[in-house]
Amino acid sequence: MDYIQAIILAIIEGITEYLPVSSTGHMIIASSIMGIDKDDFTKIFEVQIQFGAILSVVVLYWKRFIQSLDFYYKLFVAFIPAAVIGLLLNDYIDMLLENVIVVAVMLVLGGIVLVFIDKVFEDKPQKDDISYGTALKIGFFQCIAMIPGVSRSAASIIGGMTQGLTRKSSAEFSFFLAVPTMFAAAAYKMLKGYLDGNLTFSNEQIKLLIIGNVVAFIVALAAIKFFIEFLQKYGFKVFGYYRIVIGLIILGMLAMGYDLSV
């Protein structure tokens, strides 16, 4: 991996992590087109640059993170399902992640859901307050995203909407919930890599990681602001169609013999 490839992957991470389009699917396509070898460093790089994306939420919504302990209690309640189920099914999830067909199919199916989801909640009463029960239910919805290609953002936002939250409140809580969820997942992968003896970096690789995190952070800041405004005006339909196209592109590339192994 060279610097240009690292920057492109970081841009993709920053854009797609908080949008309901699945960062996994985009990473698969980008890595394949650029011919990046899926070695140990590349896999760690794609996980580690999530820290940059996580930091963007903390910086953008810093006032919410110092508002009250109640905010953290609700985040913890919402995080519990992913923590428990993620640990129990980690090996199975990794196995699914290696199945590109699963990623592509879930992109398409998830896209179909997003095309019609606004109609489902169109006439239902909406609120902004999040109770502990609502937080827990959103946490279980987030677990659906353990199936690669589903999109953590989409699953948790829709989970919030099923509980009567506005699109904005659902999206923002999804961003907040991403902080402990993504941090825990990335930290676990890093620890596992260290214990397996794969976590050793050259000076060049350290530079790539620093650049990747900085780029992911900056791009994620812009992506979050864009998404909130776009979602309130236009809803999910555009993202749904986009997901369907990306999923079909992956399936088409597989049919043409491209090696999209992850």
mmCIF file with all atom_site columns, N, CA and C in Angstrom, residues 11-49:
data_model
loop_
_atom_site.group_PDB
_atom_site.id
_atom_site.type_symbol
_atom_site.label_atom_id
_atom_site.label_alt_id
_atom_site.label_comp_id
_atom_site.label_asym_id
_atom_site.label_entity_id
_atom_site.label_seq_id
_atom_site.pdbx_PDB_ins_code
_atom_site.Cartn_x
_atom_site.Cartn_y
_atom_site.Cartn_z
_atom_site.occupancy
_atom_site.B_iso_or_equiv
_atom_site.pdbx_formal_charge
_atom_site.auth_seq_id
_atom_site.auth_comp_id
_atom_site.auth_asym_id
_atom_site.auth_atom_id
_atom_site.pdbx_PDB_model_num
ATOM 1   N N  . ILE A 1 11 ? -10.367 8.236  2.834  1.00 0.00 ? 11 ILE A N  1
ATOM 2   C CA . ILE A 1 11 ? -11.485 9.061  2.362  1.00 0.00 ? 11 ILE A CA 1
ATOM 3   C C  . ILE A 1 11 ? -12.760 8.231  2.300  1.00 0.00 ? 11 ILE A C  1
ATOM 4   N N  . ILE A 1 12 ? -12.635 7.021  1.778  1.00 0.00 ? 12 ILE A N  1
ATOM 5   C CA . ILE A 1 12 ? -13.792 6.119  1.687  1.00 0.00 ? 12 ILE A CA 1
ATOM 6   C C  . ILE A 1 12 ? -14.320 5.785  3.077  1.00 0.00 ? 12 ILE A C  1
ATOM 7   N N  . GLU A 1 13 ? -13.419 5.512  4.009  1.00 0.00 ? 13 GLU A N  1
ATOM 8   C CA . GLU A 1 13 ? -13.827 5.227  5.392  1.00 0.00 ? 13 GLU A CA 1
ATOM 9   C C  . GLU A 1 13 ? -14.559 6.421  5.997  1.00 0.00 ? 13 GLU A C  1
ATOM 10  N N  . GLY A 1 14 ? -13.988 7.609  5.828  1.00 0.00 ? 14 GLY A N  1
ATOM 11  C CA . GLY A 1 14 ? -14.589 8.801  6.391  1.00 0.00 ? 14 GLY A CA 1
ATOM 12  C C  . GLY A 1 14 ? -15.972 9.093  5.834  1.00 0.00 ? 14 GLY A C  1
ATOM 13  N N  . ILE A 1 15 ? -16.165 8.843  4.550  1.00 0.00 ? 15 ILE A N  1
ATOM 14  C CA . ILE A 1 15 ? -17.457 9.107  3.910  1.00 0.00 ? 15 ILE A CA 1
ATOM 15  C C  . ILE A 1 15 ? -18.488 8.056  4.281  1.00 0.00 ? 15 ILE A C  1
ATOM 16  N N  . THR A 1 16 ? -18.096 6.798  4.219  1.00 0.00 ? 16 THR A N  1
ATOM 17  C CA . THR A 1 16 ? -19.079 5.710  4.300  1.00 0.00 ? 16 THR A CA 1
ATOM 18  C C  . THR A 1 16 ? -19.373 5.198  5.703  1.00 0.00 ? 16 THR A C  1
ATOM 19  N N  . GLU A 1 17 ? -18.535 5.509  6.680  1.00 0.00 ? 17 GLU A N  1
ATOM 20  C CA . GLU A 1 17 ? -18.731 4.937  8.017  1.00 0.00 ? 17 GLU A CA 1
ATOM 21  C C  . GLU A 1 17 ? -20.045 5.383  8.650  1.00 0.00 ? 17 GLU A C  1
ATOM 22  N N  . TYR A 1 18 ? -20.432 6.622  8.438  1.00 0.00 ? 18 TYR A N  1
ATOM 23  C CA . TYR A 1 18 ? -21.637 7.131  9.085  1.00 0.00 ? 18 TYR A CA 1
ATOM 24  C C  . TYR A 1 18 ? -22.830 7.263  8.145  1.00 0.00 ? 18 TYR A C  1
ATOM 25  N N  . LEU A 1 19 ? -22.605 7.035  6.869  1.00 0.00 ? 19 LEU A N  1
ATOM 26  C CA . LEU A 1 19 ? -23.707 6.993  5.919  1.00 0.00 ? 19 LEU A CA 1
ATOM 27  C C  . LEU A 1 19 ? -24.246 5.570  5.851  1.00 0.00 ? 19 LEU A C  1
ATOM 28  N N  . PRO A 1 20 ? -25.528 5.385  5.546  1.00 0.00 ? 20 PRO A N  1
ATOM 29  C CA . PRO A 1 20 ? -26.114 4.029  5.543  1.00 0.00 ? 20 PRO A CA 1
ATOM 30  C C  . PRO A 1 20 ? -25.819 3.251  4.264  1.00 0.00 ? 20 PRO A C  1
ATOM 31  N N  . VAL A 1 21 ? -24.523 3.189  3.895  1.00 0.00 ? 21 VAL A N  1
ATOM 32  C CA . VAL A 1 21 ? -24.172 2.577  2.609  1.00 0.00 ? 21 VAL A CA 1
ATOM 33  C C  . VAL A 1 21 ? -23.199 1.411  2.731  1.00 0.00 ? 21 VAL A C  1
ATOM 34  N N  . SER A 1 22 ? -22.721 1.121  3.940  1.00 0.00 ? 22 SER A N  1
ATOM 35  C CA . SER A 1 22 ? -21.789 0.018  4.213  1.00 0.00 ? 22 SER A CA 1
ATOM 36  C C  . SER A 1 22 ? -20.366 0.343  3.771  1.00 0.00 ? 22 SER A C  1
ATOM 37  N N  . SER A 1 23 ? -19.508 0.622  4.731  1.00 0.00 ? 23 SER A N  1
ATOM 38  C CA . SER A 1 23 ? -18.098 0.880  4.428  1.00 0.00 ? 23 SER A CA 1
ATOM 39  C C  . SER A 1 23 ? -17.406 -0.382 3.920  1.00 0.00 ? 23 SER A C  1
ATOM 40  N N  . THR A 1 24 ? -17.870 -1.547 4.371  1.00 0.00 ? 24 THR A N  1
ATOM 41  C CA . THR A 1 24 ? -17.252 -2.814 3.952  1.00 0.00 ? 24 THR A CA 1
ATOM 42  C C  . THR A 1 24 ? -17.317 -3.000 2.442  1.00 0.00 ? 24 THR A C  1
ATOM 43  N N  . GLY A 1 25 ? -18.483 -2.791 1.870  1.00 0.00 ? 25 GLY A N  1
ATOM 44  C CA . GLY A 1 25 ? -18.646 -2.962 0.425  1.00 0.00 ? 25 GLY A CA 1
ATOM 45  C C  . GLY A 1 25 ? -17.755 -2.030 -0.361 1.00 0.00 ? 25 GLY A C  1
ATOM 46  N N  . HIS A 1 26 ? -17.643 -0.792 0.110  1.00 0.00 ? 26 HIS A N  1
ATOM 47  C CA . HIS A 1 26 ? -16.811 0.178  -0.593 1.00 0.00 ? 26 HIS A CA 1
ATOM 48  C C  . HIS A 1 26 ? -15.329 -0.166 -0.476 1.00 0.00 ? 26 HIS A C  1
ATOM 49  N N  . MET A 1 27 ? -14.913 -0.652 0.687  1.00 0.00 ? 27 MET A N  1
ATOM 50  C CA . MET A 1 27 ? -13.522 -1.060 0.866  1.00 0.00 ? 27 MET A CA 1
ATOM 51  C C  . MET A 1 27 ? -13.164 -2.213 -0.066 1.00 0.00 ? 27 MET A C  1
ATOM 52  N N  . ILE A 1 28 ? -14.097 -3.142 -0.236 1.00 0.00 ? 28 ILE A N  1
ATOM 53  C CA . ILE A 1 28 ? -13.865 -4.294 -1.115 1.00 0.00 ? 28 ILE A CA 1
ATOM 54  C C  . ILE A 1 28 ? -13.611 -3.836 -2.544 1.00 0.00 ? 28 ILE A C  1
ATOM 55  N N  . ILE A 1 29 ? -14.493 -2.971 -3.042 1.00 0.00 ? 29 ILE A N  1
ATOM 56  C CA . ILE A 1 29 ? -14.367 -2.493 -4.419 1.00 0.00 ? 29 ILE A CA 1
ATOM 57  C C  . ILE A 1 29 ? -13.084 -1.676 -4.595 1.00 0.00 ? 29 ILE A C  1
ATOM 58  N N  . ALA A 1 30 ? -12.846 -0.731 -3.673 1.00 0.00 ? 30 ALA A N  1
ATOM 59  C CA . ALA A 1 30 ? -11.680 0.145  -3.793 1.00 0.00 ? 30 ALA A CA 1
ATOM 60  C C  . ALA A 1 30 ? -10.369 -0.639 -3.732 1.00 0.00 ? 30 ALA A C  1
ATOM 61  N N  . SER A 1 31 ? -10.267 -1.562 -2.780 1.00 0.00 ? 31 SER A N  1
ATOM 62  C CA . SER A 1 31 ? -9.035  -2.357 -2.644 1.00 0.00 ? 31 SER A CA 1
ATOM 63  C C  . SER A 1 31 ? -8.781  -3.189 -3.890 1.00 0.00 ? 31 SER A C  1
ATOM 64  N N  . SER A 1 32 ? -9.862  -3.743 -4.456 1.00 0.00 ? 32 SER A N  1
ATOM 65  C CA . SER A 1 32 ? -9.719  -4.572 -5.656 1.00 0.00 ? 32 SER A CA 1
ATOM 66  C C  . SER A 1 32 ? -9.286  -3.743 -6.854 1.00 0.00 ? 32 SER A C  1
ATOM 67  N N  . ILE A 1 33 ? -9.926  -2.603 -7.060 1.00 0.00 ? 33 ILE A N  1
ATOM 68  C CA . ILE A 1 33 ? -9.604  -1.752 -8.209 1.00 0.00 ? 33 ILE A CA 1
ATOM 69  C C  . ILE A 1 33 ? -8.164  -1.248 -8.120 1.00 0.00 ? 33 ILE A C  1
ATOM 70  N N  . MET A 1 34 ? -7.731  -0.898 -6.901 1.00 0.00 ? 34 MET A N  1
ATOM 71  C CA . MET A 1 34 ? -6.367  -0.383 -6.735 1.00 0.00 ? 34 MET A CA 1
ATOM 72  C C  . MET A 1 34 ? -5.328  -1.487 -6.631 1.00 0.00 ? 34 MET A C  1
ATOM 73  N N  . GLY A 1 35 ? -5.773  -2.736 -6.576 1.00 0.00 ? 35 GLY A N  1
ATOM 74  C CA . GLY A 1 35 ? -4.832  -3.864 -6.518 1.00 0.00 ? 35 GLY A CA 1
ATOM 75  C C  . GLY A 1 35 ? -4.059  -3.945 -5.214 1.00 0.00 ? 35 GLY A C  1
ATOM 76  N N  . ILE A 1 36 ? -4.702  -3.565 -4.124 1.00 0.00 ? 36 ILE A N  1
ATOM 77  C CA . ILE A 1 36 ? -4.032  -3.602 -2.817 1.00 0.00 ? 36 ILE A CA 1
ATOM 78  C C  . ILE A 1 36 ? -4.047  -5.021 -2.263 1.00 0.00 ? 36 ILE A C  1
ATOM 79  N N  . ASP A 1 37 ? -2.885  -5.505 -1.887 1.00 0.00 ? 37 ASP A N  1
ATOM 80  C CA . ASP A 1 37 ? -2.800  -6.851 -1.315 1.00 0.00 ? 37 ASP A CA 1
ATOM 81  C C  . ASP A 1 37 ? -3.477  -6.882 0.049  1.00 0.00 ? 37 ASP A C  1
ATOM 82  N N  . LYS A 1 38 ? -4.269  -7.927 0.287  1.00 0.00 ? 38 LYS A N  1
ATOM 83  C CA . LYS A 1 38 ? -4.944  -8.064 1.584  1.00 0.00 ? 38 LYS A CA 1
ATOM 84  C C  . LYS A 1 38 ? -4.021  -8.754 2.589  1.00 0.00 ? 38 LYS A C  1
ATOM 85  N N  . ASP A 1 39 ? -2.901  -8.093 2.896  1.00 0.00 ? 39 ASP A N  1
ATOM 86  C CA . ASP A 1 39 ? -1.966  -8.641 3.878  1.00 0.00 ? 39 ASP A CA 1
ATOM 87  C C  . ASP A 1 39 ? -2.383  -8.188 5.275  1.00 0.00 ? 39 ASP A C  1
ATOM 88  N N  . ASP A 1 40 ? -1.609  -8.579 6.275  1.00 0.00 ? 40 ASP A N  1
ATOM 89  C CA . ASP A 1 40 ? -1.961  -8.260 7.664  1.00 0.00 ? 40 ASP A CA 1
ATOM 90  C C  . ASP A 1 40 ? -2.019  -6.759 7.908  1.00 0.00 ? 40 ASP A C  1
ATOM 91  N N  . PHE A 1 41 ? -1.088  -6.012 7.314  1.00 0.00 ? 41 PHE A N  1
ATOM 92  C CA . PHE A 1 41 ? -1.085  -4.569 7.543  1.00 0.00 ? 41 PHE A CA 1
ATOM 93  C C  . PHE A 1 41 ? -2.316  -3.900 6.946  1.00 0.00 ? 41 PHE A C  1
ATOM 94  N N  . THR A 1 42 ? -2.710  -4.304 5.758  1.00 0.00 ? 42 THR A N  1
ATOM 95  C CA . THR A 1 42 ? -3.890  -3.708 5.111  1.00 0.00 ? 42 THR A CA 1
ATOM 96  C C  . THR A 1 42 ? -5.135  -3.927 5.953  1.00 0.00 ? 42 THR A C  1
ATOM 97  N N  . LYS A 1 43 ? -5.284  -5.147 6.481  1.00 0.00 ? 43 LYS A N  1
ATOM 98  C CA . LYS A 1 43 ? -6.453  -5.445 7.313  1.00 0.00 ? 43 LYS A CA 1
ATOM 99  C C  . LYS A 1 43 ? -6.451  -4.602 8.581  1.00 0.00 ? 43 LYS A C  1
ATOM 100 N N  . ILE A 1 44 ? -5.271  -4.448 9.193  1.00 0.00 ? 44 ILE A N  1
ATOM 101 C CA . ILE A 1 44 ? -5.167  -3.634 10.401 1.00 0.00 ? 44 ILE A CA 1
ATOM 102 C C  . ILE A 1 44 ? -5.405  -2.161 10.068 1.00 0.00 ? 44 ILE A C  1
ATOM 103 N N  . PHE A 1 45 ? -4.879  -1.705 8.932  1.00 0.00 ? 45 PHE A N  1
ATOM 104 C CA . PHE A 1 45 ? -5.055  -0.316 8.506  1.00 0.00 ? 45 PHE A CA 1
ATOM 105 C C  . PHE A 1 45 ? -6.537  0.026  8.372  1.00 0.00 ? 45 PHE A C  1
ATOM 106 N N  . GLU A 1 46 ? -7.295  -0.854 7.730  1.00 0.00 ? 46 GLU A N  1
ATOM 107 C CA . GLU A 1 46 ? -8.717  -0.601 7.500  1.00 0.00 ? 46 GLU A CA 1
ATOM 108 C C  . GLU A 1 46 ? -9.505  -0.564 8.803  1.00 0.00 ? 46 GLU A C  1
ATOM 109 N N  . VAL A 1 47 ? -9.003  -1.261 9.812  1.00 0.00 ? 47 VAL A N  1
ATOM 110 C CA . VAL A 1 47 ? -9.649  -1.227 11.128 1.00 0.00 ? 47 VAL A CA 1
ATOM 111 C C  . VAL A 1 47 ? -9.175  -0.010 11.918 1.00 0.00 ? 47 VAL A C  1
ATOM 112 N N  . GLN A 1 48 ? -7.885  0.254  11.884 1.00 0.00 ? 48 GLN A N  1
ATOM 113 C CA . GLN A 1 48 ? -7.302  1.283  12.739 1.00 0.00 ? 48 GLN A CA 1
ATOM 114 C C  . GLN A 1 48 ? -7.724  2.696  12.349 1.00 0.00 ? 48 GLN A C  1
ATOM 115 N N  . ILE A 1 49 ? -7.974  2.949  11.073 1.00 0.00 ? 49 ILE A N  1
ATOM 116 C CA . ILE A 1 49 ? -8.373  4.301  10.669 1.00 0.00 ? 49 ILE A CA 1
ATOM 117 C C  . ILE A 1 49 ? -9.792  4.644  11.147 1.00 0.00 ? 49 ILE A C  1
#
